[in-house]
PDB file of C-alpha atoms in Angstrom:
ATOM      1  CA  MET A   1     -74.995  -9.380  52.037  1.00 50.00           C
ATOM      2  CA  LYS A   2     -72.172  -8.740  49.543  1.00 50.00           C
ATOM      3  CA  ASN A   3     -71.313 -11.484  47.140  1.00 53.00           C
ATOM      4  CA  PRO A   4     -68.129 -13.188  48.409  1.00 49.00           C
ATOM      5  CA  THR A   5     -67.074 -13.849  44.800  1.00 48.00           C
ATOM      6  CA  LYS A   6     -67.030 -10.218  44.011  1.00 50.00           C
ATOM      7  CA  ILE A   7     -64.931  -9.479  47.024  1.00 46.00           C
ATOM      8  CA  LEU A   8     -62.469 -12.297  46.291  1.00 43.00           C
ATOM      9  CA  LYS A   9     -61.927 -11.506  42.640  1.00 53.00           C
ATOM     10  CA  PRO A  10     -59.972  -8.229  43.166  1.00 51.00           C
ATOM     11  CA  GLY A  11     -57.984  -9.932  45.843  1.00 48.00           C
ATOM     12  CA  LEU A  12     -57.117 -12.805  43.681  1.00 48.00           C
ATOM     13  CA  LEU A  13     -56.167 -10.533  40.851  1.00 46.00           C
ATOM     14  CA  ALA A  14     -53.836  -8.610  43.053  1.00 45.00           C
ATOM     15  CA  LEU A  15     -52.209 -11.775  44.246  1.00 41.00           C
ATOM     16  CA  VAL A  16     -51.695 -12.979  40.686  1.00 43.00           C
ATOM     17  CA  LEU A  17     -50.175  -9.662  39.671  1.00 43.00           C
ATOM     18  CA  MET A  18     -47.852  -9.712  42.662  1.00 45.00           C
ATOM     19  CA  PHE A  19     -46.727 -13.255  41.877  1.00 46.00           C
ATOM     20  CA  THR A  20     -46.211 -12.518  38.228  1.00 46.00           C
ATOM     21  CA  LEU A  21     -44.216  -9.335  38.841  1.00 45.00           C
ATOM     22  CA  GLY A  22     -42.213 -10.847  41.578  1.00 46.00           C
ATOM     23  CA  ALA A  23     -41.383 -14.024  39.622  1.00 55.00           C
ATOM     24  CA  PHE A  24     -39.511 -12.134  36.944  1.00 73.00           C
ATOM     25  CA  ALA A  25     -37.611  -9.166  38.452  1.00 92.00           C
ATOM     26  CA  GLN A  26     -35.346  -7.116  36.238  1.00 95.00           C
ATOM     27  CA  VAL A  27     -32.429  -5.472  37.873  1.00 98.00           C
ATOM     28  CA  LYS A  28     -29.713  -3.219  36.342  1.00 98.00           C
ATOM     29  CA  TYR A  29     -26.110  -4.181  37.105  1.00 98.00           C
ATOM     30  CA  SER A  30     -22.889  -2.396  36.280  1.00 97.00           C
ATOM     31  CA  SER A  31     -19.169  -2.678  36.991  1.00 94.00           C
ATOM     32  CA  LYS A  32     -17.897  -0.164  39.485  1.00 76.00           C
ATOM     33  CA  ASN A  33     -14.490  -1.221  40.754  1.00 77.00           C
ATOM     34  CA  GLY A  34     -14.458  -4.824  39.796  1.00 86.00           C
ATOM     35  CA  LEU A  35     -13.079  -5.004  36.254  1.00 93.00           C
ATOM     36  CA  ASN A  36     -10.039  -6.851  35.055  1.00 96.00           C
ATOM     37  CA  LEU A  37      -9.125  -7.125  31.373  1.00 97.00           C
ATOM     38  CA  VAL A  38      -6.096  -8.932  29.961  1.00 98.00           C
ATOM     39  CA  VAL A  39      -5.043  -8.999  26.301  1.00 97.00           C
ATOM     40  CA  SER A  40      -2.547 -11.875  25.674  1.00 97.00           C
ATOM     41  CA  GLY A  41      -0.515 -12.528  22.611  1.00 95.00           C
ATOM     42  CA  THR A  42       2.700 -13.998  21.190  1.00 94.00           C
ATOM     43  CA  SER A  43       5.771 -12.700  19.496  1.00 89.00           C
ATOM     44  CA  THR A  44       8.894 -14.101  17.858  1.00 85.00           C
ATOM     45  CA  LEU A  45      10.734 -13.316  21.195  1.00 83.00           C
ATOM     46  CA  HIS A  46       8.251 -14.106  23.970  1.00 86.00           C
ATOM     47  CA  ASP A  47       4.569 -14.088  24.986  1.00 93.00           C
ATOM     48  CA  TRP A  48       3.126 -10.760  26.195  1.00 94.00           C
ATOM     49  CA  ASP A  49       0.174  -9.375  28.177  1.00 97.00           C
ATOM     50  CA  MET A  50      -1.487  -5.989  28.421  1.00 97.00           C
ATOM     51  CA  LYS A  51      -3.694  -5.295  31.365  1.00 98.00           C
ATOM     52  CA  SER A  52      -6.389  -2.794  32.308  1.00 97.00           C
ATOM     53  CA  SER A  53      -8.746  -2.302  35.331  1.00 96.00           C
ATOM     54  CA  GLN A  54     -10.600   0.624  33.632  1.00 96.00           C
ATOM     55  CA  GLY A  55     -13.882   0.518  31.730  1.00 95.00           C
ATOM     56  CA  SER A  56     -17.601   0.148  32.166  1.00 95.00           C
ATOM     57  CA  PHE A  57     -20.117  -2.660  31.844  1.00 96.00           C
ATOM     58  CA  ASP A  58     -23.826  -2.343  31.989  1.00 97.00           C
ATOM     59  CA  ALA A  59     -26.723  -4.790  31.586  1.00 98.00           C
ATOM     60  CA  SER A  60     -30.185  -5.572  32.920  1.00 98.00           C
ATOM     61  CA  PHE A  61     -30.558  -9.078  34.434  1.00 98.00           C
ATOM     62  CA  THR A  62     -33.916 -10.823  34.736  1.00 98.00           C
ATOM     63  CA  PHE A  63     -34.362 -13.237  37.652  1.00 97.00           C
ATOM     64  CA  ASN A  64     -37.112 -15.822  38.143  1.00 95.00           C
ATOM     65  CA  ALA A  65     -38.906 -16.637  41.436  1.00 94.00           C
ATOM     66  CA  ALA A  66     -36.016 -18.900  42.496  1.00 93.00           C
ATOM     67  CA  GLY A  67     -33.487 -16.126  41.979  1.00 94.00           C
ATOM     68  CA  ALA A  68     -31.882 -17.594  38.891  1.00 96.00           C
ATOM     69  CA  VAL A  69     -30.865 -15.513  35.842  1.00 97.00           C
ATOM     70  CA  THR A  70     -33.214 -16.029  32.923  1.00 97.00           C
ATOM     71  CA  ALA A  71     -32.308 -13.252  30.604  1.00 98.00           C
ATOM     72  CA  ILE A  72     -29.786 -10.352  30.044  1.00 98.00           C
ATOM     73  CA  THR A  73     -30.683  -7.274  28.039  1.00 98.00           C
ATOM     74  CA  GLY A  74     -28.912  -3.992  27.213  1.00 98.00           C
ATOM     75  CA  LEU A  75     -25.495  -5.559  27.542  1.00 98.00           C
ATOM     76  CA  SER A  76     -22.575  -3.212  26.717  1.00 98.00           C
ATOM     77  CA  PHE A  77     -18.958  -2.860  27.586  1.00 97.00           C
ATOM     78  CA  THR A  78     -16.384  -0.165  26.976  1.00 96.00           C
ATOM     79  CA  THR A  79     -12.745   0.330  27.920  1.00 96.00           C
ATOM     80  CA  PRO A  80     -10.263   3.054  26.984  1.00 97.00           C
ATOM     81  CA  ALA A  81      -7.664   1.502  24.679  1.00 97.00           C
ATOM     82  CA  ASN A  82      -4.874   3.565  26.259  1.00 97.00           C
ATOM     83  CA  ALA A  83      -5.709   2.062  29.687  1.00 97.00           C
ATOM     84  CA  LEU A  84      -4.146  -1.227  28.469  1.00 98.00           C
ATOM     85  CA  LYS A  85      -0.591  -1.448  29.816  1.00 97.00           C
ATOM     86  CA  SER A  86       2.211  -3.958  29.350  1.00 95.00           C
ATOM     87  CA  GLY A  87       4.681  -2.418  31.667  1.00 94.00           C
ATOM     88  CA  LYS A  88       6.933  -1.570  28.730  1.00 92.00           C
ATOM     89  CA  ASP A  89       6.537   1.870  27.139  1.00 93.00           C
ATOM     90  CA  ALA A  90       7.883   0.864  23.696  1.00 89.00           C
ATOM     91  CA  MET A  91       5.421  -2.019  23.443  1.00 90.00           C
ATOM     92  CA  ASP A  92       2.514   0.133  24.633  1.00 94.00           C
ATOM     93  CA  LYS A  93       3.317   2.865  22.049  1.00 94.00           C
ATOM     94  CA  ASN A  94       3.304   0.254  19.215  1.00 92.00           C
ATOM     95  CA  ALA A  95       0.100  -1.337  20.489  1.00 94.00           C
ATOM     96  CA  TYR A  96      -1.632   2.035  20.629  1.00 96.00           C
ATOM     97  CA  LYS A  97      -0.560   2.724  17.052  1.00 95.00           C
ATOM     98  CA  ALA A  98      -2.031  -0.575  15.940  1.00 95.00           C
ATOM     99  CA  LEU A  99      -5.262   0.217  17.858  1.00 96.00           C
ATOM    100  CA  LYS A 100      -5.408   3.657  16.115  1.00 96.00           C
ATOM    101  CA  ILE A 101      -6.218   5.279  19.404  1.00 97.00           C
ATOM    102  CA  ASP A 102      -5.885   8.780  18.025  1.00 96.00           C
ATOM    103  CA  LYS A 103      -9.175   8.256  16.066  1.00 97.00           C
ATOM    104  CA  ASN A 104     -10.630   5.327  18.009  1.00 97.00           C
ATOM    105  CA  PRO A 105     -10.000   5.780  21.773  1.00 98.00           C
ATOM    106  CA  ASN A 106     -12.222   2.895  22.951  1.00 98.00           C
ATOM    107  CA  VAL A 107     -12.585  -0.812  22.645  1.00 98.00           C
ATOM    108  CA  SER A 108     -16.289  -1.734  23.043  1.00 98.00           C
ATOM    109  CA  PHE A 109     -18.818  -4.556  22.718  1.00 98.00           C
ATOM    110  CA  THR A 110     -22.558  -4.198  22.331  1.00 99.00           C
ATOM    111  CA  ALA A 111     -24.772  -7.244  22.386  1.00 99.00           C
ATOM    112  CA  ALA A 112     -27.685  -7.618  19.968  1.00 99.00           C
ATOM    113  CA  THR A 113     -28.866 -10.918  21.521  1.00 98.00           C
ATOM    114  CA  THR A 114     -28.038 -13.028  24.524  1.00 98.00           C
ATOM    115  CA  THR A 115     -28.807 -16.600  25.448  1.00 98.00           C
ATOM    116  CA  ILE A 116     -28.730 -17.861  28.997  1.00 98.00           C
ATOM    117  CA  THR A 117     -28.066 -21.477  29.968  1.00 97.00           C
ATOM    118  CA  ALA A 118     -28.509 -22.139  33.689  1.00 94.00           C
ATOM    119  CA  ALA A 119     -26.254 -24.692  35.381  1.00 92.00           C
ATOM    120  CA  THR A 120     -27.581 -24.129  38.898  1.00 93.00           C
ATOM    121  CA  ALA A 121     -29.618 -21.506  40.716  1.00 94.00           C
ATOM    122  CA  THR A 122     -26.495 -19.365  41.012  1.00 97.00           C
ATOM    123  CA  ASP A 123     -24.330 -20.394  38.077  1.00 98.00           C
ATOM    124  CA  PHE A 124     -25.027 -19.788  34.371  1.00 98.00           C
ATOM    125  CA  THR A 125     -23.536 -19.377  30.953  1.00 98.00           C
ATOM    126  CA  VAL A 126     -24.266 -16.519  28.654  1.00 98.00           C
ATOM    127  CA  LYS A 127     -23.742 -16.400  24.900  1.00 99.00           C
ATOM    128  CA  ALA A 128     -23.741 -12.817  23.680  1.00 99.00           C
ATOM    129  CA  VAL A 129     -23.854 -11.991  19.952  1.00 99.00           C
ATOM    130  CA  GLY A 130     -23.171  -8.441  18.842  1.00 99.00           C
ATOM    131  CA  LYS A 131     -20.529  -5.965  17.624  1.00 99.00           C
ATOM    132  CA  LEU A 132     -16.982  -6.011  18.925  1.00 98.00           C
ATOM    133  CA  ASN A 133     -15.432  -2.690  18.015  1.00 98.00           C
ATOM    134  CA  ILE A 134     -11.583  -2.551  17.981  1.00 98.00           C
ATOM    135  CA  ALA A 135      -9.537   0.056  16.211  1.00 97.00           C
ATOM    136  CA  GLY A 136     -12.715   1.625  14.850  1.00 97.00           C
ATOM    137  CA  ALA A 137     -13.834  -1.597  13.116  1.00 98.00           C
ATOM    138  CA  PRO A 138     -17.144  -2.999  14.408  1.00 98.00           C
ATOM    139  CA  VAL A 139     -17.056  -6.777  13.704  1.00 98.00           C
ATOM    140  CA  ASP A 140     -19.820  -9.358  14.411  1.00 98.00           C
ATOM    141  CA  ALA A 141     -18.625 -11.429  17.409  1.00 98.00           C
ATOM    142  CA  GLU A 142     -19.930 -14.183  19.709  1.00 99.00           C
ATOM    143  CA  ILE A 143     -18.677 -14.003  23.265  1.00 98.00           C
ATOM    144  CA  ILE A 144     -19.303 -16.801  25.761  1.00 98.00           C
ATOM    145  CA  ALA A 145     -18.914 -16.172  29.467  1.00 98.00           C
ATOM    146  CA  THR A 146     -19.759 -17.874  32.738  1.00 98.00           C
ATOM    147  CA  GLY A 147     -21.532 -16.066  35.500  1.00 98.00           C
ATOM    148  CA  LYS A 148     -22.017 -16.642  39.196  1.00 98.00           C
ATOM    149  CA  ILE A 149     -24.501 -14.960  41.651  1.00 98.00           C
ATOM    150  CA  ASN A 150     -22.592 -14.297  44.864  1.00 97.00           C
ATOM    151  CA  ALA A 151     -23.900 -14.363  48.398  1.00 97.00           C
ATOM    152  CA  ASP A 152     -23.977 -10.510  48.480  1.00 96.00           C
ATOM    153  CA  LYS A 153     -26.072 -10.528  45.282  1.00 95.00           C
ATOM    154  CA  SER A 154     -23.207  -9.200  43.180  1.00 97.00           C
ATOM    155  CA  ILE A 155     -22.526 -11.197  39.960  1.00 98.00           C
ATOM    156  CA  THR A 156     -19.129 -12.398  38.780  1.00 98.00           C
ATOM    157  CA  VAL A 157     -18.637 -12.830  34.974  1.00 98.00           C
ATOM    158  CA  THR A 158     -15.585 -14.376  33.419  1.00 98.00           C
ATOM    159  CA  GLY A 159     -14.692 -15.304  29.890  1.00 98.00           C
ATOM    160  CA  ALA A 160     -12.301 -15.050  26.998  1.00 98.00           C
ATOM    161  CA  LYS A 161     -12.443 -14.247  23.291  1.00 98.00           C
ATOM    162  CA  LYS A 162      -9.779 -15.087  20.698  1.00 98.00           C
ATOM    163  CA  ILE A 163      -9.537 -12.506  17.936  1.00 97.00           C
ATOM    164  CA  SER A 164      -7.563 -11.909  14.766  1.00 98.00           C
ATOM    165  CA  MET A 165      -6.002  -8.427  14.498  1.00 97.00           C
ATOM    166  CA  LYS A 166      -6.398  -8.523  10.718  1.00 96.00           C
ATOM    167  CA  ASP A 167     -10.125  -8.929  11.091  1.00 97.00           C
ATOM    168  CA  TYR A 168     -10.112  -5.428  12.605  1.00 97.00           C
ATOM    169  CA  GLY A 169      -7.786  -3.900  10.007  1.00 97.00           C
ATOM    170  CA  MET A 170      -4.878  -3.899  12.447  1.00 96.00           C
ATOM    171  CA  THR A 171      -1.282  -4.530  11.566  1.00 93.00           C
ATOM    172  CA  PRO A 172       0.393  -6.685  14.229  1.00 92.00           C
ATOM    173  CA  PRO A 173       2.982  -4.529  16.001  1.00 83.00           C
ATOM    174  CA  SER A 174       6.682  -5.077  15.459  1.00 78.00           C
ATOM    175  CA  PHE A 175       9.784  -3.973  17.342  1.00 72.00           C
ATOM    176  CA  MET A 176      13.561  -3.554  16.898  1.00 67.00           C
ATOM    177  CA  MET A 177      13.294  -2.412  13.238  1.00 66.00           C
ATOM    178  CA  GLY A 178      10.905  -5.311  12.508  1.00 67.00           C
ATOM    179  CA  THR A 179      13.179  -8.042  13.876  1.00 72.00           C
ATOM    180  CA  ILE A 180      10.590  -8.841  16.582  1.00 80.00           C
ATOM    181  CA  LYS A 181       7.055  -9.379  15.396  1.00 87.00           C
ATOM    182  CA  THR A 182       3.876 -10.059  17.330  1.00 92.00           C
ATOM    183  CA  GLY A 183       1.433 -12.824  16.232  1.00 93.00           C
ATOM    184  CA  ASN A 184      -1.815 -11.991  14.501  1.00 96.00           C
ATOM    185  CA  ASP A 185      -4.026 -13.758  17.105  1.00 97.00           C
ATOM    186  CA  VAL A 186      -4.633 -12.391  20.523  1.00 97.00           C
ATOM    187  CA  THR A 187      -6.889 -13.469  23.433  1.00 98.00           C
ATOM    188  CA  LEU A 188      -9.043 -11.061  25.281  1.00 97.00           C
ATOM    189  CA  LYS A 189      -9.753 -12.279  28.822  1.00 98.00           C
ATOM    190  CA  PHE A 190     -12.164 -10.527  31.233  1.00 97.00           C
ATOM    191  CA  ASP A 191     -13.123 -10.934  34.823  1.00 98.00           C
ATOM    192  CA  LEU A 192     -16.011  -8.610  36.006  1.00 97.00           C
ATOM    193  CA  LYS A 193     -17.685  -8.145  39.353  1.00 97.00           C
ATOM    194  CA  LEU A 194     -21.065  -6.534  38.822  1.00 98.00           C
ATOM    195  CA  SER A 195     -23.300  -4.885  41.382  1.00 96.00           C
ATOM    196  CA  LYS A 196     -26.668  -3.183  41.467  1.00 94.00           C
TER     197      LYS A 196
END
């Protein structure tokens, strides 16, 4: 008669492996048609916005057995600078000049580290630290965003980052022979819907 212990051991090992692998599933997510980006600023005349729905976001999400996000790796985001539009050609032209799009066509962020804080099984906060590259100047940046796992397993991520143009070697745009000047600080707001 075969030893029951010898029969059970491989079975138990398989169960342990299945549980371990299933408890921490890593899934790659990207933005396909769910990206909204708004750059907001001020001027001596009025506040202004530039908007874009173009760009790409990629990251790998790790989920525990309960389905909550426990880690994010490989996080990167890129958007064409000339996709940002204010609805006013003169403003766009000056903004593109400040962004130096002839030599630096993209605005991008690549995370070096991320920290996840779970609020519930479906809601979390992510702190991403990495390089935010604007106008060809990669600058260390910390971006904090909130995330939500939706019923269809897509993930919504929203957040905002205040930046100083001068930190990126940019000259704030001016208009009307310099009589209208934009402020140095702008806010980058994003709303992403990610899917597998």
